[in-house]
Amino acid sequence: MIVIVDYGSQYTQLIARRVRGLGVFSRIVGCHETPAEILKGDPQGIILSGGPASLYEKGAPRIGKALLARLTVPVLGICYGHQALMHALGGKVEKGGSGEYGRAQVELAKEDPLLAGVPAKHFAWMSHRDHVAALPKGFTRLAHSPATPNCIVSNPKRRIWGLQFHPEVHHTENGPRYLENFLFEICGCPRDWSLGDWIDATCQEMREESAGRRVVSAVSGGVDSTVMAVLLDRAIGRKSRPIFVDNGVLRDGEVAEVQHNLGKVLGLNLKTLRAGGHFLRHLKGVTEPEKKRRAIGREFINVFFREIRDDDMLAQGTLYPDVIESVAVHGPSDKIKTHHNRVPEVLKLIKQGRVIEPLKELFKDEVREVGRLLEIPAPILARYPFPGPGLAIRILGEVNAKRLKILRAADRIFREEMAASPHYDKVWQGFAVLLPVKAVGVMGDTRTYANVVAIRAVESVDGMTADWARLPYELLDHISRRIVNEVDGINRVVYDITSKPPGTIEWE
Ligand code: XMP
């Protein structure tokens, strides 16, 4: 196992994923944790991530003597991690002038286990202002770049290596080679982390943790909850009880589709709670997006928790990014991301030891991979993400039966046309939004005054940033014509061409 100490880099999770991709389990720990916490589980090596701070800033994270003294396994510092390490060991980090950003050529000067198989010159991805100007005693320069004399350094005796560039990013040539050399040549890790083994071990753990009790979980038809329910089914069979709540703001045909996919295709012990009317009553008169979210979130808990009996366990599809502490680089932080998997009702069950979160070690792409290994059909795994508050946040203004009917019809046409086109898989998420305005139109000889629908289709990797999808005009034209012709109450369709940032993916 490898520990990645997070100094707040946007790439920290990428390092962890790359390491896992090479067959070694990795764990991320915040840089403000104690040495004992950082070294928990006896890692075979430690990687210090990059970060946005400069050692010259007040409160910039530093590597304390206590941790330094306990670093007996190989250490690889990357970017800020490299600078912090050199500084802590007595080297000199200089405040940079213009810095070095983007592609830079790295020229190797010496041989070293970290460089095995790396060509003498290659391009690497840089993103730094400061640089290490003088090395601590016992360190050797292994490579330089135009703006960075100490681009790669090592002290084989102390088993410490430092890289000023980012080997984890796609644009660094030979990046995986550096990581492989560190993991296998230097740390001597076995290549033994595989999701297939993870599935077997997790099923065994779930059997032990649940100890014959019933395990209830909430499923939405989305990837995470479906994978979790299939895992539970494999582990404990009929003792697993996945519950699907129809909250009244699902898409057209969604209840039947989820029942078919989960109940029939995957053979799960599914229970559907039809609570649409209940939710719609609580949404009556609510127009503010956050109030809609809160109303749906609260009623979901009310409806779902009624199903949990005294001796039941609860399984949640919490993922690894949800549990990683967000690091504030300008001082210790005790702030854990708040999310819906930690509402008071859940916290109470956690205290009683009644919550299991089988996916909490996995990244999203690993969950998909587990889904493939579990032979969940590809269309189920390729589903566009759908938010918990559902169509309620895609109907701007008040949500009622009439407006739901209009949006459902438009959204169905959009999804049908996307699914029939080769663009479905290129789009990360797509949907229709009902706007709270009316526009004038003319149909036949009559003037109309009806609703406007917006179409949103974005490309993204993780939903954090996104760009609007360049769908062909012909496809947009076809979608627009069908919606206006077939959906009563809509006379105009617009296409959203805003990226995220500055827009968000959803409209509310
Ligand atoms: P935004 O709109 O913030 O969306 O760019 C990013 C991703 O998150 C989804 N989303 C939600 N999911 N509850 C959810 O379960 C919510 O309240 C919520 N709001 C946004 C959104 O669909 C997109 O995939």
Coordinates of C-alpha atoms and ligand atoms in Angstrom, one line a residue:
M1 CA 0.0 0.0 0.0
I2 CA 1.1 3.5 -0.8
V3 CA 0.2 6.6 1.1
I4 CA -0.3 9.9 -0.8
V5 CA 0.0 12.9 1.5
D6 CA -2.3 15.6 0.1
Y7 CA -0.9 19.2 0.0
G8 CA -4.1 20.4 -1.7
S9 CA -3.2 19.7 -5.3
Q10 CA -6.0 19.4 -7.9
Y11 CA -4.1 16.3 -9.0
T12 CA -3.9 14.4 -5.7
Q13 CA -6.8 12.0 -6.6
L14 CA -5.2 11.5 -10.0
I15 CA -2.0 10.2 -8.3
A16 CA -4.0 7.8 -6.2
R17 CA -5.8 6.5 -9.3
R18 CA -2.6 6.1 -11.3
V19 CA -1.1 4.1 -8.5
R20 CA -4.1 1.9 -8.3
G21 CA -4.1 1.6 -12.1
L22 CA -0.6 0.1 -11.8
G23 CA -1.9 -2.6 -9.4
V24 CA -1.0 -1.1 -6.0
F25 CA -3.6 0.1 -3.4
S26 CA -3.3 3.7 -2.5
R27 CA -4.7 5.9 0.3
I28 CA -4.9 9.7 0.5
V29 CA -4.1 11.4 3.8
G30 CA -4.4 15.2 4.5
C31 CA -1.0 16.9 5.1
H32 CA -2.2 18.1 8.5
E33 CA -2.6 14.6 9.9
T34 CA -0.3 13.3 12.6
P35 CA 2.7 11.1 11.6
A36 CA 0.9 8.2 13.1
E37 CA -2.2 8.7 11.0
I38 CA 0.0 9.2 7.8
L39 CA 1.9 6.0 8.5
K40 CA -1.2 4.0 9.5
G41 CA -1.3 0.6 7.7
D42 CA 2.5 0.4 7.2
P43 CA 2.7 1.9 3.7
Q44 CA 5.5 0.6 1.5
G45 CA 6.1 4.1 0.1
I46 CA 4.9 7.6 0.5
I47 CA 4.1 10.2 -2.2
L48 CA 3.9 13.8 -1.3
S49 CA 1.5 15.6 -3.6
G50 CA 1.8 19.0 -5.2
G51 CA -0.2 21.9 -3.8
P52 CA -1.1 25.6 -4.5
A53 CA 0.9 27.1 -1.6
S54 CA 4.3 28.7 -1.6
L55 CA 6.6 27.9 1.3
Y56 CA 7.0 31.6 1.6
E57 CA 3.4 32.2 2.4
K58 CA 2.2 32.4 6.0
G59 CA 0.7 29.1 7.1
A60 CA 2.0 27.1 4.2
P61 CA 2.1 23.4 5.1
R62 CA 5.5 22.2 6.1
I63 CA 7.0 18.8 6.9
G64 CA 7.7 18.7 10.6
K65 CA 10.6 17.0 12.3
A66 CA 8.4 14.3 13.8
L67 CA 7.3 13.1 10.4
L68 CA 10.8 13.4 8.9
A69 CA 12.2 11.2 11.6
R70 CA 9.7 8.5 10.8
L71 CA 10.1 8.5 7.1
T72 CA 11.9 5.2 6.8
V73 CA 10.1 3.9 3.7
P74 CA 10.9 5.4 0.2
V75 CA 9.5 8.9 -0.3
L76 CA 8.6 10.7 -3.6
G77 CA 8.0 14.4 -3.5
I78 CA 6.0 15.9 -6.4
C79 CA 6.1 19.7 -7.1
Y80 CA 5.1 21.4 -3.8
G81 CA 5.7 18.1 -2.0
H82 CA 9.3 18.0 -3.4
Q83 CA 9.9 21.6 -2.4
A84 CA 8.5 21.1 1.1
L85 CA 10.7 18.0 1.5
M86 CA 13.9 19.8 0.3
H87 CA 13.2 22.7 2.5
A88 CA 12.6 20.5 5.6
L89 CA 15.9 18.7 5.0
G90 CA 17.9 21.9 4.8
G91 CA 17.8 22.8 1.1
K92 CA 16.9 26.1 -0.3
V93 CA 13.6 26.9 -2.1
E94 CA 13.7 30.1 -4.1
K95 CA 10.8 32.2 -4.8
G96 CA 10.3 32.0 -8.6
G97 CA 10.0 34.8 -11.0
S98 CA 7.7 33.9 -13.9
G99 CA 7.7 30.2 -13.0
E100 CA 7.3 27.3 -15.4
Y101 CA 3.9 26.3 -16.7
G102 CA 2.9 23.7 -19.2
R103 CA 5.3 21.6 -21.3
A104 CA 9.0 21.8 -20.5
Q105 CA 11.8 19.6 -21.7
V106 CA 13.5 17.5 -19.0
E107 CA 17.1 16.5 -19.6
L108 CA 18.4 13.6 -17.6
A109 CA 22.0 13.8 -16.3
K110 CA 22.6 10.6 -14.3
E111 CA 21.4 7.0 -13.9
D112 CA 19.0 6.2 -11.1
P113 CA 16.4 3.5 -10.3
L114 CA 13.7 6.1 -10.7
L115 CA 14.8 6.8 -14.3
A116 CA 15.1 3.3 -15.6
G117 CA 13.8 3.1 -19.1
V118 CA 13.2 6.9 -19.3
P119 CA 14.7 8.5 -22.4
A120 CA 17.5 11.1 -21.8
K121 CA 15.2 13.9 -23.0
H122 CA 11.4 14.1 -22.8
F123 CA 8.6 16.6 -22.2
A124 CA 7.0 16.9 -18.8
W125 CA 4.1 19.0 -17.4
M126 CA 5.2 21.8 -15.1
S127 CA 3.1 24.0 -12.9
H128 CA 5.2 25.9 -10.4
R129 CA 6.6 29.3 -9.5
D130 CA 9.1 28.5 -6.8
H131 CA 11.9 26.0 -7.3
V132 CA 14.6 24.2 -5.3
A133 CA 17.7 26.3 -5.7
A134 CA 20.1 24.4 -3.4
L135 CA 19.9 20.7 -2.5
P136 CA 20.2 19.4 1.1
K137 CA 23.3 17.5 2.0
G138 CA 23.5 14.0 0.5
F139 CA 21.2 14.8 -2.5
T140 CA 22.2 14.6 -6.2
R141 CA 20.7 16.3 -9.2
L142 CA 19.4 13.8 -11.7
A143 CA 17.8 16.1 -14.3
H144 CA 17.1 19.7 -15.1
S145 CA 14.7 21.7 -17.3
P146 CA 15.2 25.1 -18.8
A147 CA 13.8 27.0 -15.8
T148 CA 14.4 24.4 -13.1
P149 CA 18.0 23.3 -12.3
N150 CA 16.9 20.7 -9.7
C151 CA 14.1 19.1 -11.7
I152 CA 14.7 15.5 -10.5
V153 CA 16.8 14.8 -7.4
S154 CA 17.5 11.9 -5.2
N155 CA 19.2 10.7 -2.0
P156 CA 19.3 6.9 -2.5
K157 CA 20.8 6.4 1.0
R158 CA 17.8 8.1 2.7
R159 CA 15.6 6.7 -0.1
I160 CA 14.1 10.1 -1.0
W161 CA 13.3 11.3 -4.5
G162 CA 11.9 14.6 -5.7
L163 CA 10.3 15.7 -9.0
Q164 CA 9.4 19.2 -9.8
F165 CA 7.0 18.1 -12.6
H166 CA 3.8 16.1 -12.4
P167 CA 4.3 12.5 -13.5
E168 CA 0.6 11.8 -12.8
V169 CA -0.8 14.0 -15.6
H170 CA -1.5 12.7 -19.0
H171 CA 0.7 15.3 -20.7
T172 CA 3.9 14.2 -19.0
E173 CA 5.7 11.8 -21.3
N174 CA 6.9 8.7 -19.5
G175 CA 4.9 9.8 -16.4
P176 CA 3.7 6.2 -15.8
R177 CA 7.3 5.0 -16.1
Y178 CA 8.4 7.2 -13.2
L179 CA 5.5 6.0 -11.0
E180 CA 6.2 2.3 -12.0
N181 CA 9.9 2.7 -11.1
F182 CA 9.0 4.2 -7.8
L183 CA 6.4 1.6 -6.9
F184 CA 8.2 -1.5 -8.2
E185 CA 11.9 -0.8 -8.4
I186 CA 12.2 1.4 -5.4
C187 CA 9.4 0.5 -3.0
G188 CA 9.3 -3.2 -4.1
C189 CA 5.5 -3.2 -4.0
P190 CA 3.8 -6.3 -5.4
R191 CA 1.4 -5.7 -8.2
D192 CA -1.5 -7.2 -6.4
W193 CA -4.4 -4.7 -6.2
S194 CA -7.1 -5.8 -8.5
L195 CA -10.8 -5.0 -8.5
G196 CA -11.6 -8.7 -9.0
D197 CA -10.0 -9.5 -5.7
W198 CA -11.6 -6.4 -4.1
I199 CA -15.0 -7.7 -5.1
D200 CA -14.4 -11.1 -3.3
A201 CA -12.9 -9.5 -0.2
T202 CA -15.7 -6.9 0.0
C203 CA -18.4 -9.5 -0.3
Q204 CA -16.8 -11.5 2.5
E205 CA -16.5 -8.3 4.6
M206 CA -20.2 -7.5 4.0
R207 CA -21.2 -11.0 5.0
E208 CA -19.3 -10.7 8.3
E209 CA -20.4 -7.1 9.0
S210 CA -24.1 -7.9 8.4
A211 CA -23.9 -11.1 10.4
G212 CA -27.2 -12.5 9.1
R213 CA -29.1 -9.2 9.5
R214 CA -31.2 -7.7 6.7
V215 CA -29.4 -4.9 4.8
V216 CA -31.5 -2.1 3.4
S217 CA -30.2 0.3 0.7
A218 CA -31.6 3.1 -1.4
V219 CA -31.3 2.6 -5.1
S220 CA -32.0 5.1 -7.9
G221 CA -31.1 3.2 -11.0
G222 CA -27.8 5.1 -11.2
V223 CA -24.4 3.5 -11.4
D224 CA -23.2 3.7 -7.8
S225 CA -26.3 2.4 -6.1
T226 CA -26.8 -0.3 -8.7
V227 CA -23.3 -1.6 -8.3
M228 CA -23.7 -1.6 -4.6
A229 CA -27.0 -3.4 -4.7
V230 CA -25.5 -6.1 -7.0
L231 CA -22.5 -6.5 -4.7
L232 CA -24.9 -6.9 -1.7
D233 CA -26.9 -9.4 -3.7
R234 CA -23.8 -11.4 -4.5
A235 CA -22.7 -11.3 -0.8
I236 CA -26.0 -11.9 1.1
G237 CA -28.6 -12.7 -1.5
R238 CA -32.2 -12.1 -0.3
K239 CA -31.0 -10.5 2.9
S240 CA -30.3 -7.5 0.8
R241 CA -33.3 -5.3 0.3
P242 CA -32.7 -2.5 -2.2
I243 CA -35.5 0.2 -2.0
F244 CA -36.4 2.4 -4.9
V245 CA -38.3 5.6 -4.0
D246 CA -40.5 7.1 -6.6
N247 CA -40.4 10.7 -5.5
G248 CA -42.8 12.0 -8.2
V249 CA -40.0 13.9 -10.0
L250 CA -38.5 11.1 -12.0
R251 CA -38.3 11.0 -15.8
D252 CA -40.8 9.5 -18.1
G253 CA -40.8 5.8 -17.9
E254 CA -38.1 5.8 -15.2
V255 CA -40.0 3.8 -12.6
A256 CA -40.7 1.0 -15.0
E257 CA -37.2 1.1 -16.4
V258 CA -35.5 0.8 -12.9
Q259 CA -37.9 -2.0 -11.9
H260 CA -37.1 -3.8 -15.1
N261 CA -33.3 -3.2 -14.9
L262 CA -32.9 -4.0 -11.2
G263 CA -35.7 -6.4 -10.6
K264 CA -35.8 -8.4 -13.9
V265 CA -32.4 -8.0 -15.6
L266 CA -30.3 -8.0 -12.4
G267 CA -32.7 -10.1 -10.4
L268 CA -32.5 -8.0 -7.2
N269 CA -34.9 -8.2 -4.3
L270 CA -36.2 -4.8 -5.2
K271 CA -39.0 -2.9 -3.4
T272 CA -40.5 0.2 -4.9
L273 CA -42.1 2.9 -2.7
R274 CA -44.6 4.9 -4.7
A275 CA -44.5 8.2 -2.8
G276 CA -44.9 10.7 -5.7
G277 CA -48.0 12.3 -4.3
H278 CA -46.4 12.8 -0.9
F279 CA -43.4 14.6 -2.5
L280 CA -45.5 16.8 -4.7
R281 CA -47.5 17.9 -1.8
H282 CA -44.3 19.0 -0.1
L283 CA -43.2 20.8 -3.2
K284 CA -46.4 22.8 -3.6
G285 CA -45.6 26.5 -3.8
V286 CA -41.8 26.0 -3.5
T287 CA -39.9 27.9 -6.1
E288 CA -36.4 28.4 -4.6
P289 CA -33.9 25.8 -5.8
E290 CA -32.4 25.2 -2.4
K291 CA -35.8 24.9 -0.8
K292 CA -36.8 22.3 -3.4
R293 CA -33.6 20.3 -2.6
R294 CA -34.2 20.5 1.1
A295 CA -37.9 19.5 0.8
I296 CA -37.0 16.5 -1.4
G297 CA -34.0 15.5 0.8
R298 CA -36.0 15.7 4.0
E299 CA -39.0 13.8 2.7
F300 CA -36.7 11.1 1.2
I301 CA -35.3 10.5 4.7
N302 CA -38.8 10.4 6.1
V303 CA -40.1 8.0 3.6
F304 CA -37.0 5.8 3.3
F305 CA -36.2 5.5 7.0
R306 CA -39.7 4.2 7.8
E307 CA -38.5 1.0 6.0
I308 CA -35.6 0.4 8.3
R309 CA -36.5 -1.9 11.1
D310 CA -34.7 -2.0 14.5
D311 CA -32.3 -4.8 13.6
D312 CA -31.7 -3.8 10.0
M313 CA -28.4 -2.5 8.6
L314 CA -28.2 0.4 6.1
A315 CA -25.8 0.2 3.1
Q316 CA -24.8 3.5 1.4
G317 CA -23.0 4.0 -1.9
T318 CA -20.6 6.6 -0.5
L319 CA -17.5 6.9 -2.8
Y320 CA -13.9 7.6 -1.9
P321 CA -13.9 11.3 -3.0
D322 CA -16.8 11.8 -0.6
V323 CA -14.7 10.7 2.4
I324 CA -11.4 12.3 1.6
E325 CA -10.9 15.3 3.9
S326 CA -10.7 18.5 1.9
V327 CA -7.3 20.0 2.7
A328 CA -7.1 23.7 3.4
V329 CA -3.5 24.6 2.7
H330 CA -3.5 27.8 4.7
G331 CA -3.8 26.1 8.1
P332 CA -5.1 22.9 9.7
S333 CA -8.6 22.1 8.7
D334 CA -11.1 20.0 10.4
K335 CA -13.7 20.6 7.7
I336 CA -15.0 17.4 6.3
K337 CA -17.2 17.8 3.2
T338 CA -20.8 17.7 4.2
H339 CA -23.0 15.5 2.0
H340 CA -26.3 13.8 2.0
N341 CA -24.8 10.5 3.3
R342 CA -24.2 12.1 6.7
V343 CA -27.6 13.4 7.8
P344 CA -28.5 13.0 11.5
E345 CA -30.5 9.8 10.9
V346 CA -27.5 8.2 9.2
L347 CA -25.1 9.4 11.9
K348 CA -27.2 7.8 14.5
L349 CA -27.0 4.4 12.7
I350 CA -23.3 4.9 12.2
K351 CA -22.9 5.3 16.0
Q352 CA -24.8 2.0 16.5
G353 CA -22.5 0.3 14.0
R354 CA -25.3 -0.3 11.5
V355 CA -24.0 1.4 8.4
I356 CA -21.9 -0.3 5.7
E357 CA -20.4 1.7 2.9
P358 CA -18.8 -0.9 0.6
L359 CA -17.7 1.5 -2.1
K360 CA -16.0 4.0 0.2
E361 CA -12.5 3.0 -1.0
L362 CA -13.3 3.4 -4.7
F363 CA -13.2 6.2 -7.3
K364 CA -16.1 6.6 -9.7
D365 CA -14.3 5.0 -12.7
E366 CA -13.4 2.0 -10.4
V367 CA -17.1 1.6 -9.5
R368 CA -17.9 1.4 -13.2
E369 CA -15.1 -1.2 -13.6
V370 CA -16.6 -3.2 -10.7
G371 CA -19.9 -3.0 -12.5
R372 CA -18.4 -4.4 -15.7
L373 CA -16.7 -7.2 -13.7
L374 CA -20.1 -8.0 -12.1
E375 CA -21.5 -8.2 -15.6
I376 CA -24.0 -5.4 -15.2
P377 CA -25.2 -4.6 -18.8
A378 CA -23.4 -1.7 -20.4
P379 CA -26.5 0.5 -21.0
I380 CA -27.1 0.5 -17.2
L381 CA -23.5 1.5 -16.5
A382 CA -23.6 4.2 -19.3
R383 CA -26.7 6.0 -17.9
Y384 CA -26.4 9.8 -17.6
P385 CA -26.1 11.0 -14.0
F386 CA -29.5 12.1 -12.7
P387 CA -29.6 14.3 -9.6
G388 CA -31.4 13.3 -6.4
P389 CA -33.9 16.2 -6.6
G390 CA -34.8 15.0 -10.1
L391 CA -36.9 17.0 -12.4
A392 CA -37.8 19.4 -9.6
I393 CA -34.6 21.3 -10.3
R394 CA -35.2 21.2 -14.0
I395 CA -38.6 22.8 -13.8
L396 CA -37.7 26.4 -13.0
G397 CA -40.4 27.8 -10.7
E398 CA -43.1 25.8 -9.2
V399 CA -43.3 22.0 -9.7
N400 CA -46.7 20.7 -10.4
A401 CA -48.3 17.8 -12.3
K402 CA -49.0 19.9 -15.4
R403 CA -45.5 21.2 -15.8
L404 CA -44.0 17.8 -15.0
K405 CA -46.1 16.3 -17.8
I406 CA -44.7 18.9 -20.3
L407 CA -41.1 18.5 -19.2
R408 CA -41.3 14.7 -19.2
A409 CA -42.5 14.6 -22.7
A410 CA -39.8 17.0 -24.0
D411 CA -37.1 15.2 -22.0
R412 CA -38.2 11.8 -23.4
I413 CA -37.9 13.0 -27.0
F414 CA -34.5 14.4 -26.3
R415 CA -33.3 11.2 -24.7
E416 CA -34.7 9.1 -27.5
E417 CA -33.0 11.1 -30.1
M418 CA -29.7 11.1 -28.3
A419 CA -29.9 7.3 -27.7
A420 CA -30.5 6.8 -31.4
S421 CA -27.6 9.0 -32.4
P422 CA -23.8 8.3 -32.2
H423 CA -23.5 11.2 -29.8
Y424 CA -25.0 9.6 -26.8
D425 CA -21.7 8.2 -25.5
K426 CA -19.8 11.5 -26.2
V427 CA -22.1 13.4 -24.0
W428 CA -21.5 13.1 -20.2
Q429 CA -24.9 14.4 -19.2
G430 CA -27.9 15.7 -21.1
F431 CA -31.5 16.7 -20.4
A432 CA -34.3 19.2 -21.0
V433 CA -35.2 22.1 -18.7
L434 CA -38.6 23.8 -18.5
L435 CA -38.2 27.6 -18.3
P436 CA -40.5 29.8 -16.3
V437 CA -41.2 32.0 -19.3
K438 CA -43.6 31.9 -22.2
A439 CA -43.0 32.9 -25.7
V440 CA -45.1 33.9 -28.7
G441 CA -45.2 31.5 -31.6
V442 CA -47.3 30.7 -34.7
M443 CA -48.6 27.3 -35.5
G444 CA -50.8 26.9 -38.5
D445 CA -52.8 30.1 -38.7
T446 CA -52.9 30.6 -34.9
R447 CA -50.6 32.5 -32.7
T448 CA -49.5 30.6 -29.6
Y449 CA -48.3 31.7 -26.3
A450 CA -46.6 28.7 -24.7
N451 CA -43.6 27.4 -22.8
V452 CA -39.9 27.4 -23.7
V453 CA -37.7 24.4 -23.2
A454 CA -33.9 24.5 -23.0
I455 CA -31.8 21.6 -24.0
R456 CA -28.5 21.0 -22.1
A457 CA -25.9 18.5 -23.2
V458 CA -22.4 18.6 -21.8
E459 CA -19.0 16.9 -22.2
S460 CA -17.1 16.3 -18.9
V461 CA -14.9 13.8 -17.1
D462 CA -16.2 14.2 -13.6
G463 CA -18.9 16.9 -13.6
M464 CA -16.6 19.4 -11.9
T465 CA -15.9 21.2 -15.1
A466 CA -17.9 20.8 -18.4
D467 CA -18.2 22.2 -21.8
W468 CA -21.4 22.3 -23.9
A469 CA -21.5 19.5 -26.4
R470 CA -21.1 20.5 -30.1
L471 CA -24.1 18.5 -31.2
P472 CA -24.7 18.6 -35.0
Y473 CA -27.3 21.2 -36.2
E474 CA -29.2 18.4 -37.9
L475 CA -29.7 16.5 -34.6
L476 CA -30.7 19.7 -32.7
D477 CA -33.0 20.6 -35.5
H478 CA -34.7 17.2 -35.4
I479 CA -35.0 17.3 -31.6
S480 CA -36.5 20.8 -31.7
R481 CA -39.0 19.9 -34.4
R482 CA -40.1 16.8 -32.6
I483 CA -40.5 18.6 -29.2
V484 CA -42.5 21.5 -30.7
N485 CA -44.7 19.3 -32.8
E486 CA -45.3 16.5 -30.3
V487 CA -45.4 18.2 -26.9
D488 CA -48.5 20.2 -26.1
G489 CA -47.6 23.4 -24.3
I490 CA -44.2 24.0 -25.9
N491 CA -43.6 26.3 -28.8
R492 CA -39.9 27.1 -28.6
V493 CA -36.7 25.1 -28.0
V494 CA -33.3 26.7 -27.1
Y495 CA -29.9 25.1 -26.8
D496 CA -27.7 26.0 -23.8
I497 CA -24.1 26.9 -25.0
T498 CA -22.6 27.8 -21.6
S499 CA -19.6 25.9 -20.2
K500 CA -19.0 25.1 -16.5
P501 CA -17.6 27.4 -15.1
P502 CA -19.1 29.9 -15.3
G503 CA -22.4 28.1 -15.6
T504 CA -23.3 24.9 -13.7
I505 CA -24.6 21.8 -15.4
E506 CA -28.0 22.0 -13.9
W507 CA -30.0 25.2 -14.2
E508 CA -31.0 25.3 -10.5
Ligands
XMP1 P1 -23.9 21.3 -11.3 O1 -25.2 21.7 -11.6 O2 -23.5 21.6 -9.9 O3 -23.9 19.7 -11.3 O4 -22.8 21.7 -12.3 C1 -22.9 18.8 -11.2 C2 -23.4 17.4 -11.2 O5 -24.1 17.2 -10.0 C3 -25.5 16.9 -10.2 N1 -26.3 17.6 -9.2 C4 -26.9 17.0 -8.2 N2 -26.9 15.7 -7.8 N3 -28.3 16.3 -5.9 C5 -27.6 15.3 -6.7 O6 -27.7 14.1 -6.4 C6 -28.3 17.6 -6.2 O7 -28.8 18.4 -5.5 C7 -27.5 18.0 -7.4 N4 -27.3 19.1 -8.0 C8 -26.5 18.9 -9.1 C9 -25.8 17.3 -11.6 O8 -26.8 16.6 -12.2 C10 -24.4 17.1 -12.3 O9 -24.2 15.8 -12.7

